[in-house]
XYZ file of C-alpha atoms in Angstrom:
511
model
C 0.053 0.516 -0.069
C 1.564 3.184 -1.190
C 2.394 5.822 1.403
C 1.216 9.366 1.777
C 3.495 12.516 2.659
C 3.300 14.228 5.670
C 1.373 17.229 3.280
C -0.504 15.541 1.892
C -1.683 13.192 4.722
C -2.544 16.393 6.521
C -4.306 17.940 3.973
C -6.904 14.872 3.577
C -7.666 14.215 7.009
C -7.914 18.034 7.362
C -9.776 18.453 4.608
C -12.264 15.608 5.615
C -12.663 17.155 9.148
C -13.557 20.488 7.875
C -16.125 19.420 5.962
C -17.756 16.647 9.160
C -17.350 20.188 10.928
C -19.275 21.161 8.438
C -21.975 18.161 8.010
C -21.685 19.232 11.728
C -23.299 22.830 11.728
C -26.278 21.041 9.649
C -26.408 19.013 12.452
C -25.904 22.047 15.043
C -27.984 24.420 13.154
C -31.355 22.970 12.971
C -30.863 21.543 16.862
C -30.759 25.045 18.161
C -33.834 25.883 15.950
C -35.529 23.091 16.927
C -34.670 22.856 21.055
C -33.161 26.006 21.762
C -30.085 26.819 24.728
C -31.673 25.136 26.953
C -32.429 21.700 24.267
C -28.651 22.351 23.865
C -27.777 21.560 27.379
C -29.558 19.036 28.105
C -27.493 17.434 24.698
C -23.953 19.100 26.161
C -24.588 17.336 29.584
C -24.497 14.134 28.593
C -22.123 14.314 25.473
C -18.745 14.681 27.840
C -19.736 11.099 28.859
C -19.387 10.006 25.305
C -16.062 12.249 24.221
C -14.855 10.806 27.787
C -14.773 7.118 26.873
C -13.431 7.931 23.265
C -10.540 9.963 24.871
C -10.399 7.151 27.444
C -10.292 4.817 24.301
C -8.227 6.809 22.230
C -4.770 5.294 23.062
C -5.651 2.324 21.246
C -5.525 3.677 17.699
C -2.571 5.767 18.968
C -1.206 2.425 19.747
C -1.901 0.977 16.601
C -0.797 2.964 14.043
C 2.570 3.113 15.862
C 3.148 -0.638 16.425
C 1.603 -0.668 12.459
C 4.130 1.522 11.371
C 7.019 -0.047 13.095
C 6.504 -3.131 12.125
C 5.261 -1.976 8.405
C 9.053 -0.182 8.899
C 10.859 -3.745 8.819
C 8.130 -5.339 6.473
C 6.462 -7.588 9.284
C 3.070 -8.331 7.610
C 2.291 -10.611 10.123
C 2.457 -8.406 12.696
C 0.279 -5.502 11.355
C -2.465 -7.957 10.844
C -2.022 -9.604 14.527
C -1.809 -5.853 15.939
C -5.085 -5.156 14.572
C -6.783 -8.458 15.232
C -5.675 -8.247 19.253
C -6.243 -4.270 19.236
C -10.516 -4.991 17.563
C -11.385 -7.532 20.675
C -9.689 -4.938 23.095
C -11.830 -2.402 22.053
C -15.052 -4.274 21.635
C -14.742 -5.464 25.031
C -14.521 -1.859 26.236
C -16.939 -0.335 24.307
C -19.229 -2.992 25.273
C -18.712 -2.752 28.372
C -19.090 1.423 28.617
C -22.327 0.901 26.820
C -23.556 -1.693 29.786
C -23.005 0.700 32.172
C -24.468 3.711 31.101
C -27.597 1.685 30.010
C -27.443 0.490 33.556
C -26.855 3.544 35.601
C -28.404 6.242 33.742
C -30.279 7.877 36.192
C -27.968 6.584 38.702
C -25.172 8.760 37.035
C -28.120 11.606 36.309
C -28.649 12.003 40.515
C -25.181 11.471 41.251
C -23.652 14.518 38.452
C -26.354 16.882 39.665
C -28.051 17.114 36.115
C -31.381 19.015 35.257
C -33.262 15.296 35.303
C -34.560 16.083 31.743
C -30.378 15.433 30.419
C -31.566 11.571 31.191
C -32.531 10.667 28.004
C -29.676 12.584 25.720
C -28.024 9.994 27.811
C -29.697 6.890 26.974
C -29.550 8.059 23.078
C -25.939 8.296 23.423
C -24.913 5.153 25.439
C -25.148 3.022 22.721
C -22.069 4.741 20.588
C -19.564 3.314 22.989
C -20.103 0.280 21.407
C -19.794 0.689 17.447
C -17.459 3.589 17.860
C -15.087 0.826 19.340
C -14.791 -0.968 16.114
C -13.993 1.407 14.353
C -11.025 3.154 15.942
C -8.774 0.376 15.669
C -9.440 0.324 12.098
C -8.487 3.877 11.676
C -5.119 3.214 13.538
C -4.485 0.341 11.077
C -4.174 2.526 8.111
C -2.479 5.354 9.456
C 0.020 3.051 10.399
C 0.481 2.321 6.701
C 0.203 5.888 6.433
C -2.642 5.745 4.022
C -5.145 8.562 5.502
C -7.542 8.328 3.269
C -10.489 5.799 4.548
C -9.956 7.232 8.061
C -11.322 10.814 6.381
C -13.731 9.221 4.409
C -15.073 7.093 7.442
C -14.814 10.876 9.447
C -17.265 11.844 6.344
C -19.620 8.944 6.641
C -19.757 9.386 10.054
C -21.172 12.690 10.612
C -23.128 11.805 7.884
C -24.716 9.334 9.808
C -25.633 11.931 12.618
C -26.615 14.501 10.736
C -29.503 12.548 9.481
C -30.914 10.245 11.972
C -29.815 13.138 15.152
C -31.880 15.686 13.294
C -34.853 13.840 12.095
C -35.445 11.848 15.493
C -34.295 15.129 17.262
C -37.934 16.774 14.923
C -40.320 13.235 15.140
C -39.484 13.537 18.292
C -40.179 17.571 19.486
C -43.462 17.374 19.921
C -42.914 14.908 23.171
C -40.866 17.714 24.877
C -37.459 19.120 24.723
C -35.912 16.940 26.376
C -36.716 13.664 24.359
C -36.057 15.806 21.197
C -32.125 15.721 22.551
C -32.288 12.580 23.328
C -33.245 11.757 19.947
C -30.471 14.116 18.585
C -27.539 11.999 20.732
C -28.805 8.914 19.313
C -27.127 10.292 15.856
C -23.391 9.394 16.840
C -24.664 5.676 17.141
C -25.733 5.881 13.518
C -22.818 7.221 12.429
C -20.225 5.193 13.724
C -22.060 1.683 12.230
C -21.837 3.855 9.163
C -18.142 4.552 9.694
C -17.531 0.733 10.730
C -18.906 -0.783 7.668
C -17.038 1.120 5.487
C -13.806 0.632 7.113
C -14.127 -3.403 7.375
C -15.143 -3.279 3.264
C -12.022 -0.958 2.802
C -9.497 -3.759 5.505
C -11.002 -6.755 3.752
C -9.675 -4.755 0.360
C -6.312 -4.485 1.726
C -5.783 -7.531 3.374
C -6.492 -9.659 -0.355
C -3.862 -6.652 -1.314
C -1.191 -8.751 1.399
C -2.021 -11.757 0.171
C -2.296 -15.074 2.518
C -0.474 -14.587 5.945
C -0.425 -17.393 8.363
C -0.773 -15.598 11.881
C 1.037 -17.012 14.708
C -0.600 -15.844 17.977
C 1.629 -13.186 20.200
C 0.765 -12.454 23.700
C 3.202 -9.620 23.968
C 1.314 -7.671 21.490
C -1.338 -7.279 23.320
C 0.393 -6.613 26.145
C 2.090 -3.364 24.050
C -0.886 -2.265 22.730
C -1.861 -1.716 26.186
C 1.311 -0.259 27.884
C 1.007 2.075 24.903
C -2.116 2.816 25.390
C -2.757 3.325 28.719
C -0.372 6.745 29.340
C -1.864 7.938 25.683
C -6.014 7.574 26.688
C -5.120 8.414 30.315
C -3.527 12.096 28.671
C -6.860 12.570 26.433
C -9.159 11.036 29.528
C -7.643 14.282 31.418
C -8.514 16.580 28.591
C -12.285 14.603 28.344
C -12.433 15.045 31.856
C -12.033 19.059 31.734
C -15.233 18.839 29.561
C -16.539 16.878 31.965
C -15.666 18.515 35.030
C -17.442 21.716 32.774
C -20.824 19.950 32.932
C -20.486 19.228 36.405
C -18.777 22.927 37.857
C -20.152 25.187 35.552
C -24.020 24.388 35.766
C -23.799 24.642 39.535
C -21.492 27.391 40.137
C -23.566 29.998 37.670
C -26.471 28.592 40.488
C -23.966 29.526 42.878
C -23.766 33.458 40.758
C -27.596 33.506 40.926
C -28.694 32.687 37.843
C -31.792 30.209 37.763
C -31.580 26.768 36.056
C -32.969 27.745 32.869
C -30.769 30.546 32.704
C -27.362 28.287 33.872
C -28.137 26.058 31.214
C -28.536 28.168 28.712
C -24.807 30.070 29.329
C -23.548 26.610 29.416
C -25.000 25.642 26.080
C -23.680 28.748 24.780
C -19.957 27.755 25.786
C -20.103 24.216 24.746
C -22.675 23.983 22.351
C -21.686 26.896 20.164
C -18.367 28.824 21.664
C -16.549 25.481 21.998
C -18.077 24.084 18.711
C -16.380 26.597 16.521
C -13.390 26.542 18.504
C -12.961 23.320 17.533
C -12.932 23.344 13.681
C -9.150 24.923 13.641
C -8.853 22.080 16.213
C -9.786 19.831 13.472
C -6.739 20.744 11.329
C -4.411 20.622 14.412
C -5.700 16.795 15.173
C -5.197 16.032 11.357
C -2.019 16.767 11.559
C -0.820 15.157 14.773
C -2.375 11.649 13.725
C 0.204 12.094 10.337
C 3.052 12.972 12.277
C 2.846 9.886 14.843
C 3.748 7.068 12.862
C 6.178 8.975 10.514
C 8.055 9.986 13.536
C 8.029 6.763 14.756
C 9.079 5.209 11.599
C 12.301 7.745 11.403
C 12.927 6.721 15.098
C 12.541 3.241 14.445
C 15.118 3.321 11.896
C 17.031 5.626 13.659
C 17.191 8.468 11.293
C 18.075 11.772 13.020
C 17.596 14.482 10.086
C 14.437 12.976 8.593
C 13.254 12.988 12.770
C 14.293 16.822 12.773
C 12.898 17.536 9.803
C 9.278 16.121 10.106
C 9.547 17.723 14.200
C 10.278 21.274 12.443
C 8.001 20.904 10.244
C 5.017 20.062 12.211
C 5.807 22.625 15.007
C 5.297 25.286 11.321
C 2.261 24.015 10.263
C 0.302 23.954 13.959
C 1.361 28.047 14.321
C 0.144 28.334 10.585
C -2.844 26.840 11.703
C -3.344 28.314 15.576
C -2.498 32.333 15.088
C -4.934 32.658 12.496
C -7.516 30.878 13.597
C -7.365 32.515 17.145
C -7.305 35.881 16.001
C -9.855 35.340 13.086
C -12.252 33.999 16.211
C -11.398 36.884 18.314
C -11.932 39.794 16.075
C -15.140 38.040 13.847
C -16.630 36.327 16.922
C -19.955 38.594 16.533
C -20.426 37.885 12.893
C -19.376 34.311 12.601
C -21.704 33.487 15.314
C -24.977 35.270 13.837
C -24.194 33.740 10.306
C -24.245 29.967 12.078
C -26.373 30.434 14.738
C -28.740 33.214 13.099
C -31.406 34.717 15.400
C -29.817 32.261 18.073
C -26.149 34.116 18.344
C -25.839 34.955 22.199
C -22.489 34.092 23.324
C -20.377 35.630 20.719
C -18.044 37.148 23.696
C -17.370 33.680 25.412
C -16.548 32.524 21.849
C -14.151 35.445 21.508
C -12.452 35.051 24.404
C -12.376 31.409 24.668
C -10.482 31.760 21.224
C -7.222 32.461 22.971
C -6.975 29.358 23.930
C -6.382 28.257 20.545
C -2.921 28.617 20.229
C -1.826 26.597 23.364
C -4.261 23.604 22.694
C -2.632 23.365 19.103
C 0.985 23.514 20.474
C 0.311 21.333 23.152
C -1.529 19.129 20.829
C 1.515 18.622 18.081
C 4.421 18.457 21.218
C 1.993 15.215 22.089
C 2.167 13.570 18.861
C 5.981 14.215 18.710
C 6.681 12.547 22.244
C 4.169 9.862 21.555
C 6.126 9.102 17.903
C 9.130 9.209 20.180
C 8.089 6.595 22.738
C 7.747 9.638 25.459
C 3.289 8.727 26.402
C 3.542 9.837 30.036
C 5.092 13.334 29.929
C 2.014 14.959 28.121
C -0.397 12.944 30.901
C 1.228 14.930 33.596
C 1.619 17.805 32.152
C -2.456 18.272 30.947
C -2.554 16.799 34.655
C -1.501 20.065 36.108
C -3.164 21.607 33.563
C -6.259 20.429 34.107
C -6.036 21.131 38.209
C -5.095 24.724 37.788
C -8.123 24.768 35.640
C -10.514 23.340 37.990
C -9.226 25.676 40.845
C -9.607 28.729 38.468
C -13.133 27.622 37.546
C -14.684 27.077 40.679
C -13.341 30.516 42.164
C -14.077 32.354 39.376
C -17.639 31.098 37.985
C -19.715 31.723 41.046
C -18.594 35.888 40.913
C -22.139 37.155 39.546
C -19.863 39.572 37.065
C -17.552 36.925 35.913
C -20.101 34.166 36.010
C -19.164 32.055 32.803
C -16.159 33.903 31.601
C -14.395 32.553 34.881
C -14.671 28.735 32.719
C -13.246 30.902 29.792
C -9.956 32.203 32.152
C -9.494 28.352 33.165
C -9.831 26.667 29.963
C -6.900 29.389 28.565
C -5.210 29.305 31.769
C -5.142 25.252 32.103
C -3.908 24.870 28.475
C -1.357 27.162 28.807
C 0.751 25.880 32.109
C 0.365 22.342 30.120
C 1.550 23.766 27.359
C 4.334 25.266 28.632
C 5.195 22.289 29.691
C 5.034 19.888 27.333
C 7.571 22.354 25.446
C 9.888 21.850 28.190
C 9.763 18.355 27.954
C 10.086 18.211 24.366
C 13.049 20.458 23.682
C 14.615 19.061 27.106
C 14.225 15.025 26.163
C 14.482 15.196 22.641
C 17.284 18.066 22.438
C 16.009 19.679 19.677
C 16.004 23.614 19.479
C 12.913 24.784 17.584
C 13.189 27.441 14.955
C 11.030 29.910 16.912
C 11.292 32.741 14.218
C 10.089 30.604 12.160
C 7.416 28.978 13.743
C 5.629 31.692 15.749
C 6.997 35.439 14.576
C 6.344 34.479 10.501
C 2.909 33.458 10.813
C 2.255 35.944 13.408
C 3.143 38.910 11.231
C 1.213 37.142 8.372
C -1.653 36.461 10.669
C -1.776 40.279 12.122
C -1.986 41.555 8.206
C -4.803 39.352 7.675
C -6.839 39.611 9.975
C -7.242 43.636 9.402
C -7.603 42.935 6.146
C -10.516 40.723 6.914
C -12.095 43.150 9.598
C -11.538 45.741 7.275
C -13.292 44.319 4.210
C -16.306 43.224 5.822
C -17.024 46.394 7.098
C -16.409 47.720 4.031
C -18.438 45.068 2.775
C -21.152 44.962 5.437
C -21.541 49.288 5.001
C -22.203 48.265 1.398
C -24.253 45.145 1.923
C -26.207 45.065 5.089
C -25.920 41.577 4.674
C -23.491 39.259 7.267
C -23.794 36.471 5.483
C -22.568 38.291 1.949
C -19.467 40.310 4.151
C -18.856 37.020 5.782
C -18.250 35.208 2.695
C -16.056 37.674 1.192
C -13.921 38.618 3.798
C -12.950 35.540 5.240
C -12.505 34.298 1.516
C -10.359 36.960 1.150
C -8.553 36.366 3.941
C -7.804 32.873 3.407
C -6.140 33.698 -0.023
C -4.177 36.962 1.615
C -2.645 34.355 4.616
C -1.752 32.258 1.799
C 0.169 34.595 -0.281
C 2.105 36.156 2.878
C 3.284 32.896 4.219
C 4.650 32.345 1.335
C 6.209 36.112 0.860
C 7.507 35.349 4.455
C 9.045 32.504 3.869
C 7.344 30.304 6.230
C 6.749 27.888 3.323
C 8.591 28.011 0.176
C 7.767 25.393 -3.140
C 11.152 23.891 -2.636
C 10.647 22.945 1.154
C 7.599 21.441 0.205
C 8.622 19.588 -2.627
C 12.046 18.736 -0.386
C 10.229 18.045 3.267
C 7.024 16.432 2.374
C 6.739 15.304 -1.382
C 10.294 13.108 -1.234
C 9.047 11.974 2.506
């Protein structure tokens, strides 16, 4: 199977991620229109439990990707197939157990977490998703380890299509029974999406296995042990990040009540934070995650083959790409938060200031993700976990102390997120620099993209203001200004020498 270069793999996953997020807006937009901020609040209260499972199990596809890449580098086809089979067995046990737990103890969980009782239906709706996503994840890791990102990309799009069609359809059908039932129907969309993705990936695997020819597979118990040893620290790191969201679902509504808001107001503010602001912030994070998924097997291959120059080259490129994504995304959402919120959620645009200040966290989150992927690629799994845990403690401390203040309220959670990820990122960068003994070229990585981003956002704001004054139409103004910004930024990163054609050809096309 032909390998894809870093830029091609990242581009494929990035485009697929953007399409998936765009499709997600077709899910989010009608959902907001149907059930409002309070319904979104019910939906979002249960969703962190699902994302917690995704995070807890995320170490398996990373482990599969890394191990498959290493076995593929030395031509061990038998080992590649055995790794996938062992990972599927492990994931089905984990996902099935989590699904049974959610179904059996849904009422107790709602009471224990002190959620609004109406959130029960969302929790039950999403309970089956872990079982099916547990089948999808190992297959994605398998193809990523072979440095073929296309199956993962297509499966992400199919998963989102299934989620949109079934989730919105059920939300509409159940609306006459009540907003809480509608939110529960929307939550079930995640299950159907995972089923569609799983069917496609299994089909692609059968085709890939035929290309490999007949292989006699001998059992090797050490493979399962190695998968677990790699997966546990990676999963812990992801789980800590997901716990941040889970803690928000507990701490933010409770502390907003202490700030003087009633249950409905607290739920609406929480819905604006997690159902709108975080959703839009996650769009650029889709691109950074595409980079991280692509870089792990490539770093692993260069590391196991002891190709020092290639390792340094990939690391430098990954850091540049991360900041090329992060800085303009932060500035764009910060200065265009109100027009973007009105564009995505017309008539329900409350929460633009939350989005504005939350966007400050984007560079820290993306840099943390990228350095974590690099450390994982060279076998340093535990350090990012410790660093993120410290950041999580900082976030919780700030959230608990600031959200109850009537003047700060939900912005306390925003401040906690920013400072929490800032602390985790600083620790990660320090660990990365010390352990790998690589000194990043900070001028190329940070300053050049910053120059290009500042000029870009000035142009975008000017174009938006000019067009809006002429047309008085937010959709047209946003479309023209954002498209112009993308073109201007692309030109500027070439002009400032962040990337050039020969650099791209040397680093990516030739591997």
